[in-house]
Amino acid sequence: MRKPVVLITGANGELGHSLIEHFSKTDDHHIVALDLNPLDRDLRAMCVAAIVGDILDQNLLKRLISEFEIHAIYHLAALLSTRAEYTPDTAHAVNVNGTLNLLQLAHEQSRWHGHPVKFLFPSSIAAYGLPDPETKEKAGKVRENEWNFPTTMYGCNKLYCEQLGRYFTHHYRQLAAEKAPSGVDFRSIRYPGLISAKTLPTGGTSDYAPEMLHAAAQGKAYGCFVPERARLPFMAMPDAIKAIVMLAAAPRAAITQHVYNIGGFSLTAAEIRERVAKAFPKADISYAVDHPRARIVDSWPGDVDDSAARRDWGWKADYSAERAFDEYLVPTIREYYARAGGK
Ligand code: NAD
Ligand code: SER
């Protein structure tokens, strides 16, 4: 008998860590974790299987189909924006071909067990592309269908995969003699930059915010790679988890679009620095601007309009900037490094 499970790809990443921890506290999810790297030891006990492998490996994906009955896929595996700019061909392979593989797997799984497979896809504010800081300032909160002109490989990959998900849900095999629903129920969130108190991102372009905070908490100096004025929308990790779980649980009939913005808080690099310095008065944060990376940040919106998510599935962030720093990031990070130091 194949076991009914939820598949999480990219499970050993930042979002994967928090999502597995979240599911481990609810008793109705059997998780199969998949990542290129071995899953951290403390998370392994929370999963029915922790597989080390590549989402581009067709044999591995076939093995998954034969062993498990997959009812939902949280497809988190990706190369993030900065890393993708250094290896655009690999990024395209992982971010696009990998997603296509998983969408096909979802379709096949649904044909086997006869139920729709929910496919949760974390897209990104990188799907937007504004031409310059002045336009960005004027644009304010952008809506999902505005400024869809990404300037990065990662952003192009995310925008295209959103469309692939929509295609698989509504039009896959539309010319087949026997037309049947694809069984893929694709739902996507365009996340702002995420900040976790427990894990550090790698290879992203919004990383300066978490890097500043984690460096200060460890008493390390940090050179911020964007200028003081650079503004992005950010979100505390617990809200990121809350959002994807809410979207997964929303009734299909309530969902009117395939991708949703969600808002947390919008801050400039200077405002983040100020909050970090308030919490860690010895923080040594300077600016060492990396202009090409800063231009990528300039092309992403300063804030997002999340009215569709609010209307369709009741989205509301728990963490404002104040709450995120005062009640989640600063206390958790203090405790985390105090414990790590004590080990
Ligand atoms: P992360 O880099 O921490 O995790 C990605 C994981 O994917 C890594 O553990 C990596 O080993 C794995 N991976 C990469 N290539 C793989 C492959 N070929 N096969 C199997 N596993 C592979 O990133 P994250 O912050 O956890 O992001 C998770 C998802 O959320 C990504 O899709 C990312 O684009 C999206 N997202 C993240 C942010 C953010 O700020 N962190 C913002 C918007 C969207
Ligand atoms: N935070 C991510 C990055 O910087 C965007 O999805 O790549």
XYZ file of C-alpha atoms and ligand atoms in Angstrom:
394
model
C 0.000 0.000 0.000
C 1.328 3.425 -0.941
C 1.165 5.943 1.854
C -0.721 9.262 1.441
C 1.831 12.047 1.903
C 2.712 15.696 1.374
C 5.872 16.184 -0.695
C 8.145 19.104 0.169
C 10.946 19.827 -2.316
C 13.817 22.074 -1.244
C 12.950 20.852 2.243
C 16.324 21.671 3.755
C 16.082 25.355 2.827
C 14.919 28.254 4.980
C 11.237 27.946 4.162
C 11.403 24.135 4.259
C 12.753 24.158 7.822
C 9.910 26.292 9.107
C 7.247 24.469 7.096
C 8.315 21.028 8.356
C 8.378 22.335 11.937
C 4.906 23.760 11.436
C 3.491 20.520 9.997
C 5.107 18.469 12.725
C 2.881 20.320 15.202
C -0.286 19.381 13.280
C -0.912 15.650 13.301
C -2.517 15.252 9.890
C 0.508 15.541 7.600
C 2.895 12.784 6.580
C 5.839 14.537 5.019
C 8.232 13.293 2.377
C 11.151 15.725 2.246
C 13.338 16.022 -0.843
C 16.471 18.108 -1.166
C 19.871 18.042 -2.862
C 21.390 18.206 0.611
C 20.668 15.895 3.532
C 17.836 17.155 5.717
C 19.022 18.499 9.075
C 18.992 15.751 11.670
C 16.366 17.322 13.979
C 13.907 17.625 11.078
C 14.301 14.024 9.894
C 12.229 12.620 12.743
C 9.380 14.895 11.647
C 9.162 13.240 8.186
C 8.146 9.800 6.986
C 11.047 9.966 4.506
C 13.903 12.385 3.895
C 15.280 11.820 0.428
C 18.537 13.285 -0.845
C 18.107 13.912 -4.547
C 17.654 16.257 -7.462
C 14.278 17.401 -8.799
C 15.818 17.008 -12.264
C 16.329 13.267 -11.706
C 13.433 11.576 -13.542
C 14.242 8.158 -12.068
C 14.013 9.523 -8.577
C 10.659 11.149 -9.329
C 9.345 7.851 -10.751
C 10.463 6.112 -7.582
C 8.522 8.651 -5.536
C 5.386 7.916 -7.556
C 5.757 4.188 -6.971
C 6.337 4.525 -3.227
C 4.009 7.285 -2.130
C 0.526 8.597 -2.779
C 1.131 12.330 -3.019
C -1.833 14.584 -2.248
C -0.047 17.925 -1.969
C 3.272 19.301 -3.172
C 5.039 22.273 -1.626
C 7.563 22.893 -4.372
C 10.210 25.022 -2.657
C 13.393 23.868 -4.427
C 14.962 26.686 -6.432
C 18.125 28.644 -7.061
C 17.567 32.115 -5.652
C 18.076 35.388 -7.494
C 21.755 36.260 -6.987
C 22.921 32.692 -7.405
C 20.757 32.332 -10.518
C 22.436 35.395 -12.095
C 25.830 33.673 -11.764
C 24.607 30.401 -13.304
C 21.584 31.332 -15.410
C 21.531 28.064 -17.397
C 21.532 25.937 -14.255
C 18.962 28.243 -12.681
C 16.694 27.826 -15.681
C 17.088 24.049 -15.525
C 16.298 23.833 -11.796
C 13.701 26.576 -11.564
C 11.797 25.837 -14.773
C 12.480 22.217 -15.794
C 12.370 21.155 -12.154
C 8.974 22.821 -11.717
C 7.705 21.226 -14.934
C 8.790 17.808 -13.623
C 6.891 18.372 -10.384
C 3.751 19.591 -12.198
C 3.824 16.431 -14.331
C 4.280 14.364 -11.193
C 1.240 16.092 -9.650
C -0.816 15.291 -12.749
C 0.225 11.629 -12.744
C -0.428 11.274 -9.036
C -3.912 12.694 -9.412
C -4.664 10.187 -12.188
C -3.616 7.367 -9.874
C -5.574 8.298 -6.776
C -8.367 10.291 -8.385
C -8.100 13.400 -6.178
C -6.739 16.828 -7.097
C -3.126 17.394 -6.023
C -2.601 20.776 -4.419
C 0.547 22.374 -5.793
C 1.897 25.219 -3.644
C 4.470 27.349 -5.417
C 6.419 30.126 -3.706
C 6.915 32.800 -6.330
C 8.538 36.105 -5.548
C 8.544 39.883 -5.826
C 11.360 39.134 -8.297
C 8.580 38.505 -10.840
C 8.291 42.304 -11.046
C 10.694 44.590 -12.873
C 10.553 48.359 -12.485
C 12.867 50.378 -14.723
C 14.327 52.825 -12.152
C 14.024 54.027 -8.539
C 11.830 57.005 -9.509
C 9.268 54.755 -11.206
C 9.455 52.382 -8.252
C 8.729 55.242 -5.847
C 5.790 56.420 -7.959
C 4.395 52.883 -8.423
C 3.919 52.385 -4.651
C 2.034 49.176 -3.924
C 2.052 47.086 -7.105
C -0.730 44.719 -8.115
C -0.077 41.195 -9.424
C -0.620 42.081 -13.091
C 1.497 45.265 -13.093
C 5.189 45.623 -13.959
C 5.672 41.975 -14.949
C 9.013 42.672 -16.625
C 11.610 40.883 -14.464
C 15.264 41.722 -15.053
C 16.687 38.533 -13.505
C 16.755 34.910 -14.669
C 15.163 33.964 -11.343
C 12.338 36.498 -11.835
C 11.713 35.282 -15.394
C 11.689 31.685 -14.131
C 9.162 32.490 -11.398
C 6.852 34.456 -13.719
C 6.903 31.664 -16.315
C 6.316 28.924 -13.721
C 3.291 30.830 -12.415
C 1.928 30.623 -15.955
C 2.867 26.938 -16.254
C 0.919 26.270 -13.062
C -2.124 28.091 -14.435
C -1.768 26.141 -17.692
C -1.561 22.780 -15.910
C -4.598 23.599 -13.773
C -6.883 24.764 -16.560
C -5.580 23.790 -20.006
C -3.238 20.780 -19.816
C -3.946 18.302 -22.645
C -6.772 20.521 -23.913
C -6.720 18.814 -27.323
C -6.781 15.255 -25.997
C -9.612 13.097 -27.372
C -10.917 12.471 -23.888
C -10.817 15.726 -22.042
C -10.379 15.302 -18.296
C -9.317 17.660 -15.516
C -5.521 17.627 -15.089
C -5.909 17.096 -11.354
C -3.390 19.831 -10.625
C -4.613 22.530 -8.253
C -1.859 25.157 -8.552
C -1.707 27.997 -6.019
C 1.085 30.526 -5.774
C 2.253 33.320 -3.503
C 4.616 36.094 -4.540
C 6.634 36.306 -1.344
C 8.417 39.455 -0.219
C 11.975 39.046 1.157
C 11.729 36.585 4.044
C 13.473 37.046 7.373
C 13.900 34.119 9.732
C 15.396 34.302 13.203
C 16.778 30.776 12.973
C 18.139 30.327 9.455
C 20.167 32.476 7.080
C 19.346 32.675 3.397
C 21.931 31.969 0.716
C 22.038 33.247 -2.821
C 19.194 35.759 -2.620
C 19.220 39.498 -3.247
C 16.988 40.478 -0.336
C 19.527 38.744 1.915
C 21.015 42.008 3.222
C 18.176 42.352 5.756
C 18.595 38.943 7.431
C 22.389 39.148 7.027
C 22.512 42.510 8.872
C 20.475 41.115 11.728
C 22.295 37.790 12.054
C 25.719 39.492 11.834
C 24.781 41.952 14.600
C 23.421 39.157 16.808
C 26.751 37.340 16.474
C 28.848 40.484 17.048
C 30.196 40.404 13.482
C 30.753 43.437 11.229
C 28.535 43.689 8.149
C 28.842 45.661 4.902
C 25.352 46.145 3.449
C 25.366 45.680 -0.338
C 22.499 48.097 -1.076
C 22.348 51.840 -0.333
C 20.453 53.296 2.626
C 17.483 54.372 0.466
C 16.868 50.859 -1.003
C 13.353 49.737 -0.099
C 11.754 46.297 -0.302
C 8.758 44.549 1.185
C 9.764 41.982 3.827
C 8.008 39.372 5.910
C 8.753 37.512 9.112
C 9.020 33.747 8.572
C 5.998 32.820 10.755
C 3.795 34.937 8.457
C 5.300 33.256 5.377
C 4.303 29.864 6.801
C 0.888 31.109 7.842
C 0.258 32.400 4.299
C 1.156 29.219 2.423
C -0.854 27.090 4.842
C -3.855 29.443 4.527
C -3.674 29.427 0.747
C -3.460 25.612 0.716
C -6.553 25.386 2.944
C -8.644 27.926 1.026
C -11.703 26.472 -0.740
C -11.027 26.136 -4.486
C -14.131 28.213 -5.247
C -12.705 31.169 -3.299
C -9.565 31.308 -5.408
C -9.978 33.765 -8.254
C -6.381 34.036 -9.468
C -3.410 31.710 -9.749
C -0.947 33.984 -7.952
C -1.262 36.320 -4.977
C 0.820 39.097 -3.471
C 1.046 39.067 0.302
C 2.236 42.035 2.332
C 4.223 42.094 5.548
C 6.105 45.362 6.056
C 8.102 47.665 3.800
C 11.438 49.061 5.003
C 14.497 50.810 3.590
C 17.959 49.430 4.322
C 18.513 52.416 6.657
C 15.321 51.622 8.573
C 16.393 47.991 8.978
C 19.831 49.099 10.159
C 18.193 51.428 12.705
C 16.030 48.622 14.107
C 18.982 46.224 14.260
C 21.172 48.849 15.972
C 18.433 49.536 18.525
C 18.365 45.845 19.461
C 22.139 45.320 19.260
C 23.791 48.657 20.175
C 27.256 47.300 19.347
C 26.195 46.401 15.783
C 28.890 47.325 13.264
C 26.931 47.887 10.030
C 28.369 49.915 7.181
C 27.449 50.257 3.517
C 29.559 48.485 0.881
C 27.269 48.916 -2.099
C 27.417 46.277 -4.797
C 25.831 48.273 -7.622
C 24.677 45.405 -9.861
C 22.956 43.696 -6.923
C 21.537 47.023 -5.743
C 20.061 47.563 -9.231
C 18.187 44.268 -8.889
C 16.706 45.522 -5.616
C 15.785 48.803 -7.359
C 13.865 46.788 -9.963
C 11.701 45.072 -7.318
C 8.699 46.945 -5.881
C 8.957 48.811 -2.585
C 5.601 47.422 -1.519
C 2.830 45.165 -2.794
C -0.952 45.396 -3.031
C -2.280 42.257 -1.361
C -5.979 43.127 -1.535
C -6.782 40.013 -3.633
C -5.321 37.670 -0.981
C -7.209 39.560 1.739
C -10.455 39.328 -0.196
C -10.192 35.702 -1.442
C -8.688 33.812 1.498
C -8.611 36.282 4.369
C -4.884 37.094 4.334
C -3.641 39.391 7.090
C -0.069 39.485 8.344
C 0.405 39.009 12.083
C 3.747 40.814 12.088
C 4.156 44.545 11.443
C 7.792 45.742 11.381
C 7.561 46.555 15.119
C 6.140 43.181 16.090
C 8.491 41.303 13.748
C 11.593 42.849 15.325
C 10.432 43.256 18.916
C 8.480 40.034 19.431
C 9.931 37.540 16.931
C 13.284 38.361 15.336
C 15.251 39.956 18.159
C 14.225 37.710 21.078
C 14.387 34.496 19.020
C 17.739 35.338 17.466
C 19.218 36.249 20.882
C 18.096 32.937 22.292
C 19.255 31.050 19.180
C 22.828 32.373 19.272
C 23.020 32.170 23.055
C 22.144 28.463 22.757
C 24.486 27.912 19.803
C 27.295 29.624 21.766
C 26.589 27.469 24.783
C 26.867 24.209 22.820
P 16.810 28.107 0.157
O 17.885 28.418 -0.834
O 17.083 28.247 1.599
O 16.250 26.637 -0.122
C 16.165 26.062 -1.379
C 16.441 24.584 -1.225
O 16.301 23.970 -2.505
C 17.881 24.292 -0.741
O 17.864 23.507 0.424
C 18.508 23.564 -1.911
O 19.427 22.551 -1.524
C 17.280 22.968 -2.605
N 17.534 22.688 -4.018
C 18.119 23.499 -4.927
N 18.208 22.869 -6.109
C 17.644 21.649 -5.949
C 17.435 20.548 -6.809
N 17.848 20.583 -8.076
N 16.832 19.448 -6.317
C 16.443 19.394 -5.021
N 16.618 20.412 -4.151
C 17.207 21.523 -4.616
O 15.558 29.014 -0.248
P 14.267 29.358 0.601
O 14.448 30.709 1.133
O 13.902 28.261 1.508
O 13.218 29.448 -0.568
C 12.257 28.441 -0.779
C 11.385 28.869 -1.947
O 10.770 30.120 -1.641
C 12.155 29.079 -3.257
O 11.366 28.604 -4.320
C 12.298 30.570 -3.328
O 12.376 30.998 -4.660
C 11.014 31.045 -2.685
N 11.127 32.397 -2.139
C 12.007 32.665 -1.121
C 12.127 33.955 -0.666
C 13.080 34.308 0.430
O 13.242 35.505 0.727
N 13.732 33.344 1.066
C 11.325 34.968 -1.205
C 10.458 34.650 -2.245
C 10.353 33.347 -2.692
N 14.290 36.776 -1.523
C 14.529 36.156 -2.778
C 15.832 36.536 -3.373
O 16.367 37.539 -2.956
C 13.472 36.601 -3.712
O 12.635 35.582 -3.973
O 16.287 35.868 -4.252
